[in-house]
Amino acid sequence: MAVSAPEILSAPLNVGFDYTRSTGPVLGHFVNALRERRVEGIRGSDGRVHAPPVEYDPVTAEALTEFVPVAEEGTVVSWSWCAEPLDSQPLSRPFAWALIRLDGADTSMLHAVDAGSPEKIHSGQRVRIRWADETVGHIRDIAYFLPVDAEDTTPTSEPPPVAERADGAPVSVVITPIHLKYMHTASLEESRYLRGLAEGKLIGQRCPACHKVYIPPRGACPTDGVPTTDEVELPDTGTVTTFCIVNVPFLGQRLKPPYVAAYILLDGADIAFQHLVLGCDAAEVRMGMRVRASWKPREKWWTSLENISHFEPTGEPDADFETYAHHL
Amino acid sequence: MKQLAAVLGTGQTHHRARRTDVSMPGLLREAIDRAMADAQVEWADIDAVVLGKAPDLFEGVMMPELFLADAIGATGKPLLRVHTAGSVGGSTALIATALVQSGVHRRVLTVAFEKQSESNAMWGLSIMPPFHMPVGAGAGGYFAPHVRSYIRRSGAPEHVGAMVAAKDRRNGALNPYAHLQQPDITVESVQASQMLWDPIRYDETCPSSDGACAMVLGDEAAGDAVPGGAAWIHATAMRTEPTTFAGRDQVNPQAGREAAAALWAEAGITDPLSEVDVAEIYVPFSWFEPMWLENLGFVPEGEGWKVTEAGDTALGGRLPVNPSGGVLSSNPIGASGMLRFSEAAKQVMGRAGDYQVDGARTALGHAYGGGSQYFSMWLVGSEKPA
Amino acid sequence: MPEVAIAGFAQAPNVRETQGTTNGVEMLVPIFADVFARTGLSKRDIGFWCSGSSDYLAGRAFSFVSAVDAIGAFPPIHESHVEMDAAWALYEAWLKIRMGEVETALVYGFGKSSAGQLRRILALQLDPYVVTPLWPDSISIAGIQARLGLEAGLWSEKDLAEIAARSRADAAANPAAQVSGAVDVAELLDTPYVADPLRAHDIAPVTDGAAVIILSNVERARDIVEHPAVLTGIEHRVDSPVLGARDLTRSPSTEAAAAALDLDGVELAELHAPFTHQELILRSALGLGENVRINPSGGALTANPMFSAGLARIGEAASRIHSGEARKAVAHATSGPALQQNLVAVLEAR
């Protein structure tokens, strides 16, 4: 079967946030030292010095407290070659990932070595820290490692974002941007419905087992576990079953409050979906109110329910409670 | 065939909007260390660890049980990580219970957490995939329409929600760990607070908290050794239904009703309102108290608000609900369910301090998640089940 | 305590990219139908449902929730979910049957790895303070582990290529395999490194897939299948996440799980090894002799559907007991970087 069949709709889905991580005392101590271009390890229950430090001991789980300074130089324990670096990795030119045991430490740290080529790195090699030009209190203050005898090279990354803190206060929060790209695909059933919307149509699908009309349709009827099949074109009128008035702004919100978020039961559908009700005072919206879709101009249509800007009252008498009570 | 299981000890963190004083491991250990001290156990006594939390996106760590293994004492031991949306704290406790009831382990540490301030909970709950209509306004925006439906169906007077909020926040003021401590809150001040998602007001809404909760569960021999008495697990139940389907009852979901019916049947309880001494139920928005009282079978459909309005669910009432302050006072999403389960255990162990219900011998712990579709609950008692 | 047996297994075709969605429904609906047809059961016969999947693979919080549509979960069901490979969901289901709470369980796992950049996503499994911010990818970490063994003389590049060649050849008989065919070891060794010291054949493919297993107590299983595969033991353990603080050429958690089991007489092993060298680590950890047949299905090197690959190992081992091909088998699942967490299950014919 073709990988991207024309029937399936897909679009990018980018999920990202700059996570703010409070470090606690041990990692806080470690990153503050990094800012000063020093490395502090910590002694474990078995006497091993861990660099980077660990907050809780791998053997006894006890909280560790005894910091031990370690050197800026160390030995490569093992490595692999990264020929095509990915986004956000320490270098944008090919480099080696390596486990490096700093002098004075008994454990090794995972980091990058700017060796230039795989022929120029080997296990047992002596390497040194190449500090970032600007250190902020973050693991990336270690920009990468270099072979001890190699010439200095230029970092390819910017320093990470920095959390605000009071003058003179130690770093206690590290910021890690995490931005991932996905390709979202709609199911075959949903794709048909979305293509219908692009033509100004509301197309529901009926489950062959329970015969209920779903809009939007899903990959499987949720009560029967089989794909919904027969298409049913629905009018763009319906009833408000229930609703709320959204009065609160929040991160990621695209509409300005206050607005009515309502469940709309289209005539002929067996399930309501969420949409907006505008075109009247929010306080006038009622359970049972009859509404009609208000479409955006045709030239703005694409494969999305957003083609309907909102629903607005038709002015008809409200639907009887009994007609929608079982949809609440 | 199921072996006896008991709660040996519990612990939780001080829940706050942002626990910037600790790392994630530090947050968990605060709860774990307290639970192990309460249970009087050492690491060598723990046979397995069960971790629960809500979506990984909140903290930006994938499968955090992996990086947390050392911190939570799981290295070298069996470790599970449960995720059942908001009910996860409860279902995590149930899996830990199963490890003891099946005879596989003698003592199990279970912990649930959320450090949601590392991102933003509203953002995490509102991410829309492409092609969708961005109507959603977080959890409050999702549940508010169904609260409206409940009020319409039951004919409940409007002040009932505010009564729940005032009660739970005042209870929270008796709980040193609670995020919100509001001893002076009143029904009037709740009703005067800003409307967020009509009909839910600001003071009727759970906070966003960083926090963790932990328990040590044990077998019969371990339970027998608890000074002052363990909390014996009398019954457990969990049920799921789809988020939406044609004709679904969003107000009084069948999955919740069936889970509760199974729970009472296993516990041999026929009249929960009389036979249960205290209930910790998952009320993130005030109106869920009367809704869940009905869903759980304490009262017939439509009557839940009367119990609340009569003051029966206050401390000192006939069925105190959420004496700990509940989810309205602290809501680290992944931990909230386990907090309910552990607060129920504390009541029958006599360890609930200033919010102890006198003579509590049976207590319900309840959690729900998703679009009111995942339900997990347990009944604990100060005596062994018959 | 009743013994628990595997009564049925089905898997979706393992493909580089499914047309289905990240919520798994399109991959699951057909295999649920398949496993019900094979066993003669229906959803009403299932006492407990448990799944394994990951939000981060899908890029959606609560991504497992929509998968429940594939079940038709009304009337309401007794159901749970782990954010781990479904092999651990199977463990949870095993507990429920052991303690008599239910008689049957259906376990499923699914994942659409192609939706995102898997190598990058897996960096989020690492320490969020000192490792993830460097974004080490999963293949580079495996390469580091592989080199440790190469330089210690534990394995050679040729050993690794032989594992790849054997796996692909065996996969030719597996209709669900993504990668298969006869390859010459010398030809494989002649290909360039992808992540020195790893070559393309040393690395599992990126796979979209799903798998389902039906468990029941042994009595019920006998009504369903002629040779039920009884789970005579199942253990799992986890190692420290600190990659630089342990010997990566061994798997202590697998060794500990194995020590708690009886592996005497095991004839075949389905090992969840997404990298060739990891098969050797696991063989050693499990103490498997030369005569044990490894990964007759082709293993993860020929199809690695995230969050169901471990479950599929258990299913593949069970299938060979169902067919009478073997009487005792071991199946393994792994989670996390460099074999951090491991589950081992022993299956026997009854």
Tab-separated table of N, CA, C and O in Angstrom, chain A residues 3-51:
chain	number	residue	atom	x	y	z
A	3	VAL	N	2.574	4.635	0.851
A	3	VAL	CA	2.812	5.193	2.169
A	3	VAL	C	1.930	6.404	2.439
A	3	VAL	O	1.344	6.531	3.506
A	4	SER	N	1.853	7.334	1.503
A	4	SER	CA	0.975	8.482	1.766
A	4	SER	C	-0.127	8.463	0.716
A	4	SER	O	-0.015	9.054	-0.333
A	5	ALA	N	-1.169	7.724	1.026
A	5	ALA	CA	-2.297	7.621	0.099
A	5	ALA	C	-2.994	8.969	0.037
A	5	ALA	O	-3.087	9.664	1.043
A	6	PRO	N	-3.527	9.333	-1.106
A	6	PRO	CA	-4.122	10.674	-1.239
A	6	PRO	C	-5.325	10.904	-0.334
A	6	PRO	O	-5.643	12.051	-0.039
A	7	GLU	N	-6.000	9.835	0.120
A	7	GLU	CA	-7.195	10.055	0.937
A	7	GLU	C	-6.888	10.568	2.333
A	7	GLU	O	-7.716	11.195	2.955
A	8	ILE	N	-5.721	10.255	2.847
A	8	ILE	CA	-5.405	10.591	4.237
A	8	ILE	C	-4.868	12.020	4.317
A	8	ILE	O	-3.976	12.403	3.567
A	9	LEU	N	-5.417	12.796	5.255
A	9	LEU	CA	-4.927	14.150	5.458
A	9	LEU	C	-3.850	14.156	6.516
A	9	LEU	O	-3.974	13.473	7.541
A	10	SER	N	-2.823	14.936	6.277
A	10	SER	CA	-1.788	15.041	7.300
A	10	SER	C	-1.319	16.483	7.415
A	10	SER	O	-1.474	17.275	6.477
A	11	ALA	N	-0.786	16.806	8.560
A	11	ALA	CA	-0.277	18.163	8.797
A	11	ALA	C	0.732	18.093	9.934
A	11	ALA	O	0.658	17.203	10.779
A	12	PRO	N	1.675	19.032	9.955
A	12	PRO	CA	2.658	19.002	11.042
A	12	PRO	C	2.008	19.300	12.389
A	12	PRO	O	1.057	20.065	12.491
A	13	LEU	N	2.547	18.673	13.402
A	13	LEU	CA	2.153	18.937	14.785
A	13	LEU	C	3.450	19.182	15.538
A	13	LEU	O	4.262	18.283	15.706
A	14	ASN	N	3.665	20.418	15.929
A	14	ASN	CA	4.883	20.749	16.679
A	14	ASN	C	4.527	20.932	18.138
A	14	ASN	O	3.613	21.676	18.480
A	15	VAL	N	5.225	20.211	18.973
A	15	VAL	CA	4.948	20.272	20.404
A	15	VAL	C	6.205	20.784	21.082
A	15	VAL	O	7.268	20.170	20.970
A	16	GLY	N	6.089	21.899	21.743
A	16	GLY	CA	7.300	22.442	22.354
A	16	GLY	C	7.026	23.284	23.573
A	16	GLY	O	5.959	23.884	23.722
A	17	PHE	N	7.993	23.286	24.439
A	17	PHE	CA	7.934	24.120	25.639
A	17	PHE	C	9.349	24.308	26.129
A	17	PHE	O	10.188	23.430	25.963
A	18	ASP	N	9.624	25.463	26.739
A	18	ASP	CA	10.930	25.670	27.382
A	18	ASP	C	10.752	25.276	28.845
A	18	ASP	O	10.273	26.069	29.652
A	19	TYR	N	11.096	24.046	29.160
A	19	TYR	CA	10.854	23.526	30.506
A	19	TYR	C	11.769	24.190	31.527
A	19	TYR	O	12.975	24.319	31.306
A	20	THR	N	11.211	24.591	32.650
A	20	THR	CA	12.001	25.202	33.720
A	20	THR	C	12.168	24.161	34.813
A	20	THR	O	11.193	23.747	35.436
A	21	ARG	N	13.394	23.739	35.017
A	21	ARG	CA	13.642	22.660	35.966
A	21	ARG	C	14.387	23.187	37.184
A	21	ARG	O	15.523	23.653	37.066
A	22	SER	N	13.761	23.073	38.341
A	22	SER	CA	14.491	23.452	39.542
A	22	SER	C	15.461	22.316	39.867
A	22	SER	O	15.136	21.139	39.711
A	23	THR	N	16.640	22.677	40.288
A	23	THR	CA	17.718	21.691	40.372
A	23	THR	C	17.798	20.994	41.723
A	23	THR	O	18.378	19.914	41.837
A	24	GLY	N	17.304	21.637	42.745
A	24	GLY	CA	17.543	21.071	44.069
A	24	GLY	C	18.993	21.320	44.468
A	24	GLY	O	19.790	21.845	43.676
A	25	PRO	N	19.372	20.902	45.684
A	25	PRO	CA	20.698	21.274	46.201
A	25	PRO	C	21.891	20.654	45.474
A	25	PRO	O	22.891	21.331	45.245
A	26	VAL	N	21.793	19.388	45.083
A	26	VAL	CA	22.984	18.731	44.517
A	26	VAL	C	23.274	19.204	43.102
A	26	VAL	O	24.383	19.653	42.787
A	27	LEU	N	22.258	19.147	42.246
A	27	LEU	CA	22.488	19.595	40.876
A	27	LEU	C	22.691	21.101	40.839
A	27	LEU	O	23.374	21.620	39.962
A	28	GLY	N	22.095	21.798	41.806
A	28	GLY	CA	22.311	23.240	41.883
A	28	GLY	C	23.777	23.539	42.138
A	28	GLY	O	24.375	24.407	41.499
A	29	HIS	N	24.360	22.786	43.079
A	29	HIS	CA	25.778	22.947	43.391
A	29	HIS	C	26.610	22.685	42.142
A	29	HIS	O	27.554	23.426	41.825
A	30	PHE	N	26.244	21.651	41.416
A	30	PHE	CA	26.985	21.255	40.213
A	30	PHE	C	26.925	22.333	39.140
A	30	PHE	O	27.962	22.742	38.594
A	31	VAL	N	25.738	22.846	38.838
A	31	VAL	CA	25.653	23.825	37.733
A	31	VAL	C	26.248	25.170	38.141
A	31	VAL	O	26.797	25.890	37.298
A	32	ASN	N	26.167	25.527	39.411
A	32	ASN	CA	26.815	26.772	39.837
A	32	ASN	C	28.333	26.670	39.687
A	32	ASN	O	28.990	27.637	39.302
A	33	ALA	N	28.857	25.487	39.955
A	33	ALA	CA	30.294	25.296	39.744
A	33	ALA	C	30.630	25.375	38.253
A	33	ALA	O	31.635	25.982	37.863
A	34	LEU	N	29.772	24.800	37.413
A	34	LEU	CA	30.017	24.852	35.966
A	34	LEU	C	30.086	26.298	35.495
A	34	LEU	O	30.908	26.668	34.661
A	35	ARG	N	29.217	27.115	36.056
A	35	ARG	CA	29.201	28.533	35.671
A	35	ARG	C	30.554	29.170	35.965
A	35	ARG	O	31.009	30.074	35.260
A	36	GLU	N	31.193	28.671	37.009
A	36	GLU	CA	32.516	29.168	37.364
A	36	GLU	C	33.624	28.336	36.736
A	36	GLU	O	34.784	28.426	37.139
A	37	ARG	N	33.256	27.512	35.784
A	37	ARG	CA	34.218	26.681	35.064
A	37	ARG	C	34.963	25.716	35.955
A	37	ARG	O	36.176	25.529	35.846
A	38	ARG	N	34.194	25.116	36.872
A	38	ARG	CA	34.737	24.061	37.725
A	38	ARG	C	33.761	22.891	37.654
A	38	ARG	O	32.583	23.080	37.389
A	39	VAL	N	34.311	21.709	37.917
A	39	VAL	CA	33.433	20.534	37.936
A	39	VAL	C	33.474	19.917	39.324
A	39	VAL	O	34.558	19.671	39.867
A	40	GLU	N	32.292	19.728	39.900
A	40	GLU	CA	32.191	19.089	41.209
A	40	GLU	C	31.509	17.743	41.065
A	40	GLU	O	30.419	17.665	40.509
A	41	GLY	N	32.164	16.697	41.558
A	41	GLY	CA	31.524	15.393	41.615
A	41	GLY	C	31.002	15.175	43.018
A	41	GLY	O	31.035	16.091	43.854
A	42	ILE	N	30.472	13.969	43.258
A	42	ILE	CA	29.952	13.678	44.598
A	42	ILE	C	30.346	12.256	44.970
A	42	ILE	O	30.442	11.378	44.103
A	43	ARG	N	30.622	12.027	46.264
A	43	ARG	CA	31.043	10.690	46.670
A	43	ARG	C	29.845	9.819	47.005
A	43	ARG	O	28.954	10.227	47.757
A	44	GLY	N	29.839	8.607	46.412
A	44	GLY	CA	28.750	7.663	46.657
A	44	GLY	C	29.015	6.808	47.869
A	44	GLY	O	30.087	6.848	48.474
A	45	SER	N	28.025	5.995	48.218
A	45	SER	CA	28.116	5.156	49.414
A	45	SER	C	29.263	4.162	49.346
A	45	SER	O	29.785	3.728	50.359
A	46	ASP	N	29.621	3.767	48.122
A	46	ASP	CA	30.705	2.788	47.965
A	46	ASP	C	32.040	3.477	47.742
A	46	ASP	O	33.008	2.830	47.338
A	47	GLY	N	32.091	4.781	47.987
A	47	GLY	CA	33.346	5.499	47.849
A	47	GLY	C	33.614	6.038	46.461
A	47	GLY	O	34.498	6.871	46.271
A	48	ARG	N	32.857	5.576	45.475
A	48	ARG	CA	33.085	6.064	44.110
A	48	ARG	C	32.705	7.533	44.000
A	48	ARG	O	31.690	7.962	44.555
A	49	VAL	N	33.520	8.271	43.252
A	49	VAL	CA	33.190	9.666	42.990
A	49	VAL	C	32.416	9.722	41.681
A	49	VAL	O	32.894	9.268	40.637
A	50	HIS	N	31.195	10.273	41.747
A	50	HIS	CA	30.341	10.387	40.561
A	50	HIS	C	30.490	11.764	39.934
A	50	HIS	O	30.303	12.774	40.615
A	51	ALA	N	30.860	11.784	38.663
A	51	ALA	CA	30.862	13.056	37.947
A	51	ALA	C	30.214	12.803	36.597
A	51	ALA	O	30.774	12.063	35.798
